[in-house]
Coordinates of C-alpha atoms in Angstrom, one line a residue:
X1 CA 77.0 13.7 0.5
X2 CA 79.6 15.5 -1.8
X3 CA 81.3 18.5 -1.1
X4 CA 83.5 20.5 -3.7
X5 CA 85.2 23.6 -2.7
X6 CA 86.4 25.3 -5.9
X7 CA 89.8 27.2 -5.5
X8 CA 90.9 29.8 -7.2
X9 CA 95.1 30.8 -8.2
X10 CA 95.9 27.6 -6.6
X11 CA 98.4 25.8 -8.3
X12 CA 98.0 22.1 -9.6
X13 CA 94.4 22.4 -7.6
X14 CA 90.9 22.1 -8.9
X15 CA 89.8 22.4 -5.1
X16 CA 89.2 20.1 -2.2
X17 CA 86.9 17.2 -2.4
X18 CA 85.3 15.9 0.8
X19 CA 82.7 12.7 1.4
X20 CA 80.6 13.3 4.2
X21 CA 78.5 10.4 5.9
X22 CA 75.1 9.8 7.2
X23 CA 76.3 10.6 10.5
X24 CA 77.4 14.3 9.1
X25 CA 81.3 13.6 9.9
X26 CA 83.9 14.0 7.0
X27 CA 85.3 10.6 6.3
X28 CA 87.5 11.3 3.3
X29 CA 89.3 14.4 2.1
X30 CA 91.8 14.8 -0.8
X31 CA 92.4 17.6 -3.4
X32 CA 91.8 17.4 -7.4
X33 CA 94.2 18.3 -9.1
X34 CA 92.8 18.7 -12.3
X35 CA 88.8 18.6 -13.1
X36 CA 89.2 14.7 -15.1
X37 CA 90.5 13.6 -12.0
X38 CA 86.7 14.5 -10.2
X39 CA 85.1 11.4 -8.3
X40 CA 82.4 9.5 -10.4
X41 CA 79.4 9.4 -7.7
X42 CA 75.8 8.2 -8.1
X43 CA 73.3 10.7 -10.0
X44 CA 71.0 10.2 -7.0
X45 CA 74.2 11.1 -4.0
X46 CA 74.0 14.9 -3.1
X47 CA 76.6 17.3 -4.2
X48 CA 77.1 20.8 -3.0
X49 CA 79.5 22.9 -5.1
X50 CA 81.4 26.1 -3.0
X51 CA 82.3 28.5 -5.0
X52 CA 85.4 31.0 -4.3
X53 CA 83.9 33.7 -2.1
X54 CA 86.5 36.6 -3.9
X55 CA 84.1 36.1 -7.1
X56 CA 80.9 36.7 -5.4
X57 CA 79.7 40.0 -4.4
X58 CA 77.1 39.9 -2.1
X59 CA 75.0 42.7 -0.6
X60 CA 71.9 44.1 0.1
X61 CA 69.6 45.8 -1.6
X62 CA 65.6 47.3 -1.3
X63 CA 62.9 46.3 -4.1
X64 CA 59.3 46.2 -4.5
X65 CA 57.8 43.4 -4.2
X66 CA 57.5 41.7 -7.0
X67 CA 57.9 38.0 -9.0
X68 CA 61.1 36.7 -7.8
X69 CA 61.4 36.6 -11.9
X70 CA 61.6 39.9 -12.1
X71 CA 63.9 40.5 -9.0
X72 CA 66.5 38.7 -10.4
X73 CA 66.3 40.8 -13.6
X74 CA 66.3 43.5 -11.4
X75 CA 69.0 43.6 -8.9
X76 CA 72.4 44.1 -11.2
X77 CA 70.8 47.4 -12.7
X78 CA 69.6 48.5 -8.8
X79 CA 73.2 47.6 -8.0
X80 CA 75.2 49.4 -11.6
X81 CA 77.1 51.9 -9.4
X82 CA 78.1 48.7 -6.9
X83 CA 79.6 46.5 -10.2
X84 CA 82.4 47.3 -12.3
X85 CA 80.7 45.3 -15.1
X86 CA 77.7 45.5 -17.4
X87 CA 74.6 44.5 -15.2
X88 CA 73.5 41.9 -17.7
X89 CA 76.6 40.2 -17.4
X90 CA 76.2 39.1 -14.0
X91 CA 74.8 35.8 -12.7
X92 CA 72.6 36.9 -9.4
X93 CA 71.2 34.5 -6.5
X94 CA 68.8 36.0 -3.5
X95 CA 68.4 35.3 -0.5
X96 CA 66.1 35.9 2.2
X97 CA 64.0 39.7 2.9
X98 CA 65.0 41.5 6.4
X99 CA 63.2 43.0 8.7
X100 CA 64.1 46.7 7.0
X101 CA 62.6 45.5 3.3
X102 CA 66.2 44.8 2.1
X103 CA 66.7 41.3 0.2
X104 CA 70.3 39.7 0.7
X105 CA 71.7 39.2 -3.2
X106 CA 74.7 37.5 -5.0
X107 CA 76.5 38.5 -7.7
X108 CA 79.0 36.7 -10.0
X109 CA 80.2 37.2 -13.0
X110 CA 78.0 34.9 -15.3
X111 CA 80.4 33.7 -18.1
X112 CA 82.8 32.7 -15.3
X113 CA 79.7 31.1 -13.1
X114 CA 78.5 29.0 -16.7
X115 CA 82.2 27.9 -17.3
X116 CA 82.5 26.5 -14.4
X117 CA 79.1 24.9 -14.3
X118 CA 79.6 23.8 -17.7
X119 CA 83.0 22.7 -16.7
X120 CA 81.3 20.1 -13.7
X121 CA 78.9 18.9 -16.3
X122 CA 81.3 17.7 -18.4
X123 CA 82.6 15.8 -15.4
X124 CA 79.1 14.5 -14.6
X125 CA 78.6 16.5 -11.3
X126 CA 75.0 17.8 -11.2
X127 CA 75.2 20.0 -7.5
X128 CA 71.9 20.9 -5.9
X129 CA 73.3 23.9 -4.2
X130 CA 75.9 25.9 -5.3
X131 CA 76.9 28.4 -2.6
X132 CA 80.2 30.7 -1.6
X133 CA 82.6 29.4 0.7
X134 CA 82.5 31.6 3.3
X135 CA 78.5 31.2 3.7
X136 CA 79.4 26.9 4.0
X137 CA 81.5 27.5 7.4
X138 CA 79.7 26.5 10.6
X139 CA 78.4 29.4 12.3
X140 CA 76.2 30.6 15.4
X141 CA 74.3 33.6 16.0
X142 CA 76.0 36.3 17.8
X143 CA 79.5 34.8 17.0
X144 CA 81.6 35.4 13.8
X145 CA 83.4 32.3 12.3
X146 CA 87.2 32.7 10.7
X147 CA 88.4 30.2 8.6
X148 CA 92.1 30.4 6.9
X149 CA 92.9 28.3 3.6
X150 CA 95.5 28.9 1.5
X151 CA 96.2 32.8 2.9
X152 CA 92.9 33.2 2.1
X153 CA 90.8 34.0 5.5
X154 CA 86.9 32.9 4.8
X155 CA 85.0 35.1 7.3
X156 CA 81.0 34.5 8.0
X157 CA 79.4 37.0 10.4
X158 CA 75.7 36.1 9.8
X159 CA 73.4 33.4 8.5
X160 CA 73.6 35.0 4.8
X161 CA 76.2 37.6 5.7
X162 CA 80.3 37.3 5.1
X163 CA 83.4 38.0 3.0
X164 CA 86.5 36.1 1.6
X165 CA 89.5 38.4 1.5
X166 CA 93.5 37.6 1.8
X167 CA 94.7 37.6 5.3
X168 CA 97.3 40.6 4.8
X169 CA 93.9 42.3 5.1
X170 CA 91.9 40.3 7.6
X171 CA 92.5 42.7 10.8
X172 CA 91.9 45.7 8.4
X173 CA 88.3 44.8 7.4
X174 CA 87.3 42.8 10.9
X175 CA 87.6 46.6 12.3
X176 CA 85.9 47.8 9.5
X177 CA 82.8 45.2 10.1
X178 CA 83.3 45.9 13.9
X179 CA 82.7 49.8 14.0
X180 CA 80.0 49.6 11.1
X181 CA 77.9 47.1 13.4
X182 CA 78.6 48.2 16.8
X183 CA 75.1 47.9 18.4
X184 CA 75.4 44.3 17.3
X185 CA 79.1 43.3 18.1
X186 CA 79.8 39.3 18.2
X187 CA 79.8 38.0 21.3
X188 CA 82.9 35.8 20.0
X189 CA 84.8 35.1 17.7
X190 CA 86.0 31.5 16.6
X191 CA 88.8 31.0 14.3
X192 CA 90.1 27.8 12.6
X193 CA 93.3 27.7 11.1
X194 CA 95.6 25.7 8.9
X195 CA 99.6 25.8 8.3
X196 CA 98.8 29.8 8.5
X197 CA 99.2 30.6 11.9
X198 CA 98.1 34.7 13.0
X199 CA 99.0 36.8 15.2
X200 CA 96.8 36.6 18.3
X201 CA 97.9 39.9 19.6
X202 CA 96.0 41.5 16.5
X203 CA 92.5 39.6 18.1
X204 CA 93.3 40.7 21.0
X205 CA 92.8 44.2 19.6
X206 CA 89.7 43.3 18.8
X207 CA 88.6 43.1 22.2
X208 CA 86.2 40.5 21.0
X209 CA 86.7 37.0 23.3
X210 CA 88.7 34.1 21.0
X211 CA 88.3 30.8 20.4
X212 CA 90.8 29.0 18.4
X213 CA 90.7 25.7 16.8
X214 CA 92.8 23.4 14.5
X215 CA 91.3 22.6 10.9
X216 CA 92.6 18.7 11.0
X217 CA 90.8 18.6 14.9
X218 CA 87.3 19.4 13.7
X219 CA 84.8 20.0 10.7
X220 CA 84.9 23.7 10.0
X221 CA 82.0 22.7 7.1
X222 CA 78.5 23.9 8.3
X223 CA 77.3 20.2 7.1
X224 CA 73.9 20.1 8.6
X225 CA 73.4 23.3 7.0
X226 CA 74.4 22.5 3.9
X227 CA 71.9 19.5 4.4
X228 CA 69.2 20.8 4.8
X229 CA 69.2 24.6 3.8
X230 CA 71.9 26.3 1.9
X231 CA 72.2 29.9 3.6
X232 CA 72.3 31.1 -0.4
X233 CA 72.0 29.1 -3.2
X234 CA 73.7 30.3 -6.8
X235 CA 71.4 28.0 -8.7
X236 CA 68.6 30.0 -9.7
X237 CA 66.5 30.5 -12.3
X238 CA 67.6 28.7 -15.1
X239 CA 70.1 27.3 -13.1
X240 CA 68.0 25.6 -10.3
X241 CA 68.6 21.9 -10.2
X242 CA 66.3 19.6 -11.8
X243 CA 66.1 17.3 -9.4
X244 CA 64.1 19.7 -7.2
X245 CA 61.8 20.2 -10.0
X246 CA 61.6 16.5 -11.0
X247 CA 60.9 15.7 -7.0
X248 CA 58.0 18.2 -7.0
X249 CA 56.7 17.0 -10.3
X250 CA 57.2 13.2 -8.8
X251 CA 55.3 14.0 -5.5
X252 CA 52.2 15.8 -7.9
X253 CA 52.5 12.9 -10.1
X254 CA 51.7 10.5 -6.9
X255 CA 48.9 13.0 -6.0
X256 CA 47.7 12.8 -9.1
X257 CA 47.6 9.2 -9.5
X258 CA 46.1 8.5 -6.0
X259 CA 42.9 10.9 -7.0
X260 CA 42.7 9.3 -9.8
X261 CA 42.7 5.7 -8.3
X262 CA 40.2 7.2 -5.3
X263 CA 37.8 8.3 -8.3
X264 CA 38.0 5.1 -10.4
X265 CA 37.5 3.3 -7.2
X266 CA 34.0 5.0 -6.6
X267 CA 33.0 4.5 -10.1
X268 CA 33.6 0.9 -10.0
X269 CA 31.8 0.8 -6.7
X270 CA 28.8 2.3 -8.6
X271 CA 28.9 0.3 -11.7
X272 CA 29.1 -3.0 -9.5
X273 CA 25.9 -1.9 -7.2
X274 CA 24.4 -0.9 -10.4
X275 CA 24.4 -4.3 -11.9
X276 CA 23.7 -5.7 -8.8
X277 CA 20.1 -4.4 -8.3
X278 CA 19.6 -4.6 -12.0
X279 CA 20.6 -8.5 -11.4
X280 CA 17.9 -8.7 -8.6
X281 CA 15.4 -6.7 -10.3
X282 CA 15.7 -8.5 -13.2
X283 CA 15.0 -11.8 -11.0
X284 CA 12.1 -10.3 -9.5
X285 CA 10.5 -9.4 -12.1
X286 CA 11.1 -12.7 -13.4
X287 CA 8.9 -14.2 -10.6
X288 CA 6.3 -11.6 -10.9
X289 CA 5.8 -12.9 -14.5
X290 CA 5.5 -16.1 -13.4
X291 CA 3.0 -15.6 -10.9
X292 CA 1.2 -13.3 -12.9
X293 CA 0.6 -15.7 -15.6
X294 CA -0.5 -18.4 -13.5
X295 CA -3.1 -16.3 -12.3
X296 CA -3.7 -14.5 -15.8
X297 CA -3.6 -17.3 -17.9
X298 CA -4.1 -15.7 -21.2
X299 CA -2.3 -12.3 -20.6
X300 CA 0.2 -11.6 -23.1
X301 CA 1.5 -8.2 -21.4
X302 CA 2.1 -7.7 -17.6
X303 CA 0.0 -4.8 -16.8
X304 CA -0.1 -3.4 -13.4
X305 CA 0.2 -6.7 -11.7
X306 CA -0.6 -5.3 -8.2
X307 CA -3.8 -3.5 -9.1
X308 CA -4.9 -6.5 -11.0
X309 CA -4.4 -8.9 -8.0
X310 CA -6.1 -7.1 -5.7
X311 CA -8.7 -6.5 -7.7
X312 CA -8.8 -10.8 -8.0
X313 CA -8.2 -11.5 -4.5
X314 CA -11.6 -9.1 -3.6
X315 CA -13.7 -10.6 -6.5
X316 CA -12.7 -13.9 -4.9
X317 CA -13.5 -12.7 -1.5
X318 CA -16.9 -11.8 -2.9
X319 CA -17.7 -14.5 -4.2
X320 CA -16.2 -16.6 -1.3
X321 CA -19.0 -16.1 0.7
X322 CA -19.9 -19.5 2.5
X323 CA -17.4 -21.0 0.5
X324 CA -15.0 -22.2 2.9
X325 CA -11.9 -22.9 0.4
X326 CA -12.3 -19.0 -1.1
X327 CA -12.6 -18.0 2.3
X328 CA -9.3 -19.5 3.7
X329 CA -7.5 -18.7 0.2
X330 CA -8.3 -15.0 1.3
X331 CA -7.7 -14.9 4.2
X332 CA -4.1 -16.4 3.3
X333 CA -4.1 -13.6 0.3
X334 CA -4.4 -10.8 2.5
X335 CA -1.6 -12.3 5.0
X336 CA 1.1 -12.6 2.3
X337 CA -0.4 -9.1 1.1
X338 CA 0.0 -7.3 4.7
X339 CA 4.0 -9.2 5.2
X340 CA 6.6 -6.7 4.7
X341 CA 8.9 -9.7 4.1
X342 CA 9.8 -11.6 0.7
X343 CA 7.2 -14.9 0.6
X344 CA 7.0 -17.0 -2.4
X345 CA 4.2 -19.3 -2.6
X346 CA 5.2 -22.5 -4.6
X347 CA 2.1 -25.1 -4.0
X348 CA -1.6 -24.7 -2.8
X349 CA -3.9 -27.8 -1.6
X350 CA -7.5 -28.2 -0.1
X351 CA -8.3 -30.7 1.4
X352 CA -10.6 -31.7 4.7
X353 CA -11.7 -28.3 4.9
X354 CA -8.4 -27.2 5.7
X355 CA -6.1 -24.7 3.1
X356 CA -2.5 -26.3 3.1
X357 CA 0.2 -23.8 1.5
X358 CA 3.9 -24.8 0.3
X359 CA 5.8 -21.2 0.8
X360 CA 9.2 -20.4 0.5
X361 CA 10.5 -17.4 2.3
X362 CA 14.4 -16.2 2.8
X363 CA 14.4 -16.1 6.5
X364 CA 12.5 -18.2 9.8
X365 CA 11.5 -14.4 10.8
X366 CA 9.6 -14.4 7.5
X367 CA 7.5 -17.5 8.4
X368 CA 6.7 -16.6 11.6
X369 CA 5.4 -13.4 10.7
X370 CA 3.2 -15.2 8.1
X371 CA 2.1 -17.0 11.1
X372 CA 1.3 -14.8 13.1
X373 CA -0.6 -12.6 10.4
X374 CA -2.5 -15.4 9.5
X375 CA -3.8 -15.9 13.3
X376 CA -4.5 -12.3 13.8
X377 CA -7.9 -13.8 11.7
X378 CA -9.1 -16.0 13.9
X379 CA -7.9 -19.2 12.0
X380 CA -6.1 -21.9 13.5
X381 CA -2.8 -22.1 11.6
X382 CA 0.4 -24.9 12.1
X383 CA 3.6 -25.2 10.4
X384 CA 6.2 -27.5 9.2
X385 CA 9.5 -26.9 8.1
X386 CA 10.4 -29.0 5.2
X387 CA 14.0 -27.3 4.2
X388 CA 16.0 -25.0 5.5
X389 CA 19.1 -23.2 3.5
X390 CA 20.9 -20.0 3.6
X391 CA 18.0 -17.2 2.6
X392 CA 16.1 -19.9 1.6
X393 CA 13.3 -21.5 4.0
X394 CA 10.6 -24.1 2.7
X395 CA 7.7 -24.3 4.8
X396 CA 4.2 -25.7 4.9
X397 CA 1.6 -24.0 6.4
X398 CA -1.3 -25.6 7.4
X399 CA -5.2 -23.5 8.0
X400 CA -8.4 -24.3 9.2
X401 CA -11.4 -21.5 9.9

């Protein structure tokens, strides 16, 4: 992570350039002089931009609610008597709503706000958060965080409240921001300084309890902050970073795609069982026509083949009266008729007044229930197995009245 704090009527100074690491500790810090002289960093490395907090105005004000569109069109004419410019000149950022209805705003003036964007373009810095300086310092609730650069004291009193203003005037408007929020006085007030050293006798006035510490000693950046949520981000509206919008559009794009997939997945699924029982039906009916032209000889159209073997099997079983061969071959009709399993028949032999059939059937389960259908007639039945296979059983089963 990148961090650029813009200065302004600093001499031979752009601002101060600082590389942070994963571990959120400052590990380099030099100042640019001039804006060519800006590191070259990778599109993808975050850069956060601070902006001088004596060009932003920021305040409070009450709206209805309404598109945060519209609110941002809204706030520099709710705000006219608070501006010394024309409302539509001004660039405006909000923040969050309080408790009261009021919305925390920004205001800077927007042809300096686009040079300066225009200007970190031009060096190929694209920030993702552009925010004042005095809202980048670390901070803690109940406790009021001074910061002094350049005789320039930075001065953040809430999560999106603060000021920048020169120290000659520090003291002045600390007891200003004192008496105005009495009921919620800080219970502290910690102050980092530079070569600019005050005079603790004014704190002490203050009657607020002081920490002090050294700039060089420690951070003073709020980095985890400025990680993960910028107390009040400039860039908004037209201005909001694309790579937010190009993450979001990414992460709908996955989405997208893995519906997408999860539908063409099921359609597949259906088109493949589809052909596979269209295969098997196909094969079945390919034995029906077989077996039904064996038994129909001269049929040219299969025509209700179970009502017409049925109808063949009784006319033999009338007519097998006293005929012992008709009488078995019924017998072994009805059998393979009353089997819920799948039994082929491949060869039929009489001889020694006994019926001997060649079946083939896709499982032993499927023979033995032959079997055992067979015997529920009274007939003495034996079997042989002649080949066995996966789903595919040969078997020859031997009858006798």
């Amino acid at each position: 992570m990148f961090v650029l704090q813009l200065k302004n009527n600093v001499k031979n100074a752009v601002g101060d350039w600082y590389e942070i690491n994963s571990a959120k500790k400052i590990i380099s810090h030099h100042v640019i002089s001039d804006w060519s002289a800006c590191p070259k960093i990778n599109p993808s490395e975050a850069c956060v931009v601070l902006f001088p907090g004596e060009s932003v105005l920021l305040t409070t004000v009450k709206l209805p609610k309404m598109r945060t569109s519209e609110q941002l069109n809204a706030v520099p004419f709710a705000l006219e008597e608070q501006i010394a410019s024309d409302p539509e000149a001004m660039q405006v950022a909000i923040g969050d709503r309080a408790a009261d209805g009021s919305l925390t705003v920004a205001l800077i003036e927007k042809n300096k706000f686009e040079s300066t964007m225009q200007l970190l373009h031009d060096v190929e810095l694209f920030p993702r958060a552009a925010i004042p300086d005095f809202l980048a310092i670390v901070w803690k609730p109940n406790t009021w965080t001074i910061v002094i650069q350049n005789n320039i004291a930075l001065v953040r009193t809430a999560f999106q409240q603060g000021f920048s203003i020169d120290v000659d005037n520090l003291f002045l408007f600390l007891e200003i921001m004192l008496k105005k929020n009495q009921p919620n006085k800080p219970s502290a007030i910690v102050y980092y300084q530079d070569t600019v050293v005050m005079d603790v006798e004014q704190f002490k006035k203050l009657m607020i309890p002081l920490e002090i510490k050294s700039i060089s000693s420690q951070s003073f950046l709020d980095i985890e902050g400025l990680l993960l949520k910028p107390a009040l981000n400039l860039l908004q509206g037209k201005y909001r970073p694309k790579v937010e919008s190009t993450q979001l559009r990414t992460n709908w794009l996955w989405c997208g795609t893995s519906i997408a997939a999860l539908i063409l997945f099921l359609l597949l699924s259906n088109a493949v069982e589809w052909f596979y029982f269209r295969h098997e039906t196909t094969a079945l009916q390919s034995q029906v026509a077989v077996i039904y032209r064996q038994l129909f000889p001269g049929a040219t159209d299969i025509l209700e083949p179970r009502f017409r073997v049925e109808k063949l099997l009784k006319s033999m079983e009338s007519t097998s009266q006293g005929n012992l061969f008709f009488q078995l071959l019924g017998d072994a009709g009805e059998s393979l008729q009353t089997s819920t399993t799948t039994i082929m028949v491949e060869q039929i032999q009489f001889d020694n007044q006994q019926l001997q059939l060649t079946i083939q059937a896709t499982s032993m389960d499927s023979v033995t229930q032959y079997v055992q259908a067979l015997q529920t007639k009274t007939l003495t039945v034996t079997q042989k197995i002649l080949k066995t296979g996966v789903n595919n059983i040969q078997a020859e089963i031997t009858v006798k009245a």
